[in-house]
PDB file of C-alpha atoms and ligand atoms in Angstrom:
ATOM      1  CA  MET A  13       0.000   0.000   0.000  1.00 91.00           C
ATOM      2  CA  CYS A  14       1.343   3.391  -0.922  1.00 96.00           C
ATOM      3  CA  TYR A  15       2.065   6.008   1.675  1.00 96.00           C
ATOM      4  CA  ARG A  16       3.501   9.449   2.014  1.00 93.00           C
ATOM      5  CA  GLN A  17       6.686  10.366   3.719  1.00 93.00           C
ATOM      6  CA  VAL A  18       6.482  13.749   5.354  1.00 91.00           C
ATOM      7  CA  GLN A  19       9.714  15.592   5.962  1.00 91.00           C
ATOM      8  CA  CYS A  20       9.791  17.086   9.403  1.00 92.00           C
ATOM      9  CA  THR A  21      11.948  18.718  12.008  1.00 94.00           C
ATOM     10  CA  ARG A  22      12.511  16.606  15.130  1.00 96.00           C
ATOM     11  CA  TYR A  23      12.906  18.572  18.317  1.00 96.00           C
ATOM     12  CA  GLY A  24      14.662  17.738  21.544  1.00 97.00           C
ATOM     13  CA  CYS A  25      11.332  17.217  23.285  1.00 95.00           C
ATOM     14  CA  GLY A  26      10.562  14.354  20.889  1.00 95.00           C
ATOM     15  CA  HIS A  27       7.918  16.170  18.841  1.00 95.00           C
ATOM     16  CA  ASP A  28       7.964  16.278  15.049  1.00 93.00           C
ATOM     17  CA  THR A  29       6.845  19.326  13.086  1.00 90.00           C
ATOM     18  CA  PRO A  30       6.285  18.945   9.302  1.00 89.00           C
ATOM     19  CA  LEU A  31       8.289  21.226   7.065  1.00 85.00           C
ATOM     20  CA  SER A  32       6.268  23.582   4.853  1.00 75.00           C
ATOM     21  CA  GLU A  33       3.145  21.600   4.002  1.00 63.00           C
ATOM     22  CA  HIS A  34       3.161  21.855   0.236  1.00 65.00           C
ATOM     23  CA  ARG A  35       6.570  20.542  -0.691  1.00 71.00           C
ATOM     24  CA  SER A  36       7.504  18.348   2.234  1.00 74.00           C
ATOM     25  CA  PHE A  37       5.858  15.071   1.266  1.00 83.00           C
ATOM     26  CA  LEU A  38       7.005  12.313  -1.029  1.00 88.00           C
ATOM     27  CA  GLN A  39       4.666   9.591  -2.210  1.00 91.00           C
ATOM     28  CA  VAL A  40       6.138   6.107  -1.889  1.00 95.00           C
ATOM     29  CA  ASP A  41       4.847   3.647  -4.481  1.00 96.00           C
ATOM     30  CA  CYS A  42       4.188   0.049  -3.364  1.00 97.00           C
ATOM     31  CA  SER A  43       4.130  -1.155  -7.034  1.00 97.00           C
ATOM     32  CA  GLU A  44       1.137  -3.398  -6.364  1.00 96.00           C
ATOM     33  CA  ALA A  45      -1.384  -3.747  -9.187  1.00 96.00           C
ATOM     34  CA  ASN A  46      -4.295  -3.918  -6.753  1.00 96.00           C
ATOM     35  CA  CYS A  47      -3.522  -0.586  -5.159  1.00 97.00           C
ATOM     36  CA  ARG A  48      -5.381   2.382  -6.562  1.00 96.00           C
ATOM     37  CA  TYR A  49      -2.480   4.747  -5.912  1.00 95.00           C
ATOM     38  CA  SER A  50       0.279   2.606  -7.385  1.00 96.00           C
ATOM     39  CA  SER A  51       1.869   3.304 -10.760  1.00 96.00           C
ATOM     40  CA  SER A  52       1.391  -0.419 -11.510  1.00 96.00           C
ATOM     41  CA  HIS A  53      -2.358  -0.047 -11.182  1.00 97.00           C
ATOM     42  CA  LEU A  54      -4.330  -0.115 -14.426  1.00 95.00           C
ATOM     43  CA  ALA A  55      -5.673   3.252 -15.453  1.00 91.00           C
ATOM     44  CA  ASP A  56      -8.841   1.655 -16.840  1.00 94.00           C
ATOM     45  CA  CYS A  57      -9.306  -0.728 -13.918  1.00 96.00           C
ATOM     46  CA  GLN A  58     -12.743  -2.327 -13.881  1.00 93.00           C
ATOM     47  CA  SER A  59     -14.661  -2.594 -10.595  1.00 95.00           C
ATOM     48  CA  CYS A  60     -11.773  -0.898  -8.872  1.00 96.00           C
ATOM     49  CA  LYS A  61     -13.675  -0.358  -5.655  1.00 96.00           C
ATOM     50  CA  GLU A  62     -14.184  -4.107  -5.193  1.00 96.00           C
ATOM     51  CA  THR A  63     -10.769  -5.338  -6.235  1.00 96.00           C
ATOM     52  CA  CYS A  64      -8.341  -2.637  -5.234  1.00 97.00           C
ATOM     53  CA  ARG A  65      -7.333  -0.781  -2.129  1.00 96.00           C
ATOM     54  CA  GLN A  66      -8.631   2.763  -2.168  1.00 96.00           C
ATOM     55  CA  TRP A  67      -6.590   4.288   0.590  1.00 94.00           C
ATOM     56  CA  LEU A  68      -3.097   5.301   1.556  1.00 94.00           C
ATOM     57  CA  ARG A  69      -1.300   4.180   4.684  1.00 93.00           C
ATOM     58  CA  PRO A  70      -0.847   6.852   7.329  1.00 92.00           C
ATOM     59  CA  ALA A  71       1.959   9.242   6.486  1.00 91.00           C
ATOM     60  CA  GLN A  72       5.382   8.459   7.883  1.00 93.00           C
ATOM     61  CA  MET A  73       7.425  11.226   9.454  1.00 91.00           C
ATOM     62  CA  VAL A  74      11.002  11.464   8.201  1.00 92.00           C
ATOM     63  CA  PRO A  75      13.222  13.777  10.224  1.00 93.00           C
ATOM     64  CA  LYS A  76      15.203  16.025   7.891  1.00 91.00           C
ATOM     65  CA  GLN A  77      16.801  17.947  10.679  1.00 92.00           C
ATOM     66  CA  THR A  78      17.175  17.224  14.347  1.00 96.00           C
ATOM     67  CA  LEU A  79      17.339  20.017  16.873  1.00 96.00           C
ATOM     68  CA  SER A  80      18.264  19.753  20.525  1.00 97.00           C
ATOM     69  CA  THR A  81      15.856  22.528  21.452  1.00 96.00           C
ATOM     70  CA  PRO A  82      12.208  21.905  22.372  1.00 95.00           C
ATOM     71  CA  CYS A  83       9.514  22.550  19.763  1.00 93.00           C
ATOM     72  CA  PRO A  84       7.762  25.958  19.729  1.00 90.00           C
ATOM     73  CA  HIS A  85       4.797  24.479  21.566  1.00 91.00           C
ATOM     74  CA  CYS A  86       6.893  23.080  24.401  1.00 94.00           C
ATOM     75  CA  ALA A  87       9.173  26.126  24.457  1.00 92.00           C
ATOM     76  CA  SER A  88       6.169  28.357  25.082  1.00 91.00           C
ATOM     77  CA  GLY A  89       5.778  26.655  28.442  1.00 77.00           C
ATOM     78  CA  ALA A  90       2.543  24.753  27.796  1.00 57.00           C
ATOM     79  CA  LYS A  91       2.230  21.756  30.071  1.00 58.00           C
TER      80      LYS A  91
HETATM   81 ZN1   ZN B 112       0.054   1.162  -2.994  1.00 71.49          ZN
HETATM   82 ZN1   ZN B 113      -8.280  -0.704  -9.445  1.00 71.49          ZN
HETATM   83 ZN1   ZN B 114       7.412  19.513  21.974  1.00 71.49          ZN
END
């Protein structure tokens, strides 16, 4: 099943914050013919809803930079 990798910043507190929403994700192709989002899936697939998966796996966070400081939320003193 295909999924998206979301590039994020990982903070010292353990929280992840996605980088700018529009350009920070990469779609990972599972190459399965019975997955609606795969490039191996037929464009003219018949009865797609019965035979193929129609959803993506939850996005996976990929830290692009790691900071030792807490995230803005934690740094603001929220408990
Ligand atoms: Zn897939
Ligand atoms: Zn299909
Ligand atoms: Zn935090």
